[in-house]
Amino acid sequence: MHGVKSCGILMAASDSKHENVELLFPPEEAGERIWFGSEDENDN
C-alpha cells in the first residue's frame, strides 16, 4: 500500500491463547495527535 495515505488505526487485543480477539475502543479524548515532518497536513 505504498503511497496510500492512512488516516486511521485499528487496535485489538487477544487472549493468551490467541483464540479470541476484541477491538479496543479508547475514549475519544485519549492520547495525542502525532505526525512526522511538517505540522501542515497538506505536506504529510
PDB file of C-alpha atoms in Angstrom, residues 2 4 6 9 18 22 24-25 28 30 32 42:
ATOM      1  CA  HIS A   2       2.933   2.306  -0.633  1.00  0.00           C
ATOM      2  CA  VAL A   4      -1.703   5.380   0.123  1.00  0.00           C
ATOM      3  CA  SER A   6      -3.753   6.293   6.046  1.00  0.00           C
ATOM      4  CA  ILE A   9      -5.640   2.841  13.095  1.00  0.00           C
ATOM      5  CA  HIS A  18      -4.692 -16.036  20.642  1.00  0.00           C
ATOM      6  CA  GLU A  22     -11.632  -7.976  20.565  1.00  0.00           C
ATOM      7  CA  LEU A  24     -10.447  -1.800  21.600  1.00  0.00           C
ATOM      8  CA  PHE A  25     -12.453   1.419  21.825  1.00  0.00           C
ATOM      9  CA  GLU A  28     -12.030   9.986  22.083  1.00  0.00           C
ATOM     10  CA  ALA A  30      -7.340   9.662  24.986  1.00  0.00           C
ATOM     11  CA  GLU A  32      -2.442  12.906  21.470  1.00  0.00           C
ATOM     12  CA  ASN A  42      -1.018  19.222   3.215  1.00  0.00           C
TER      13      ASN A  42
END
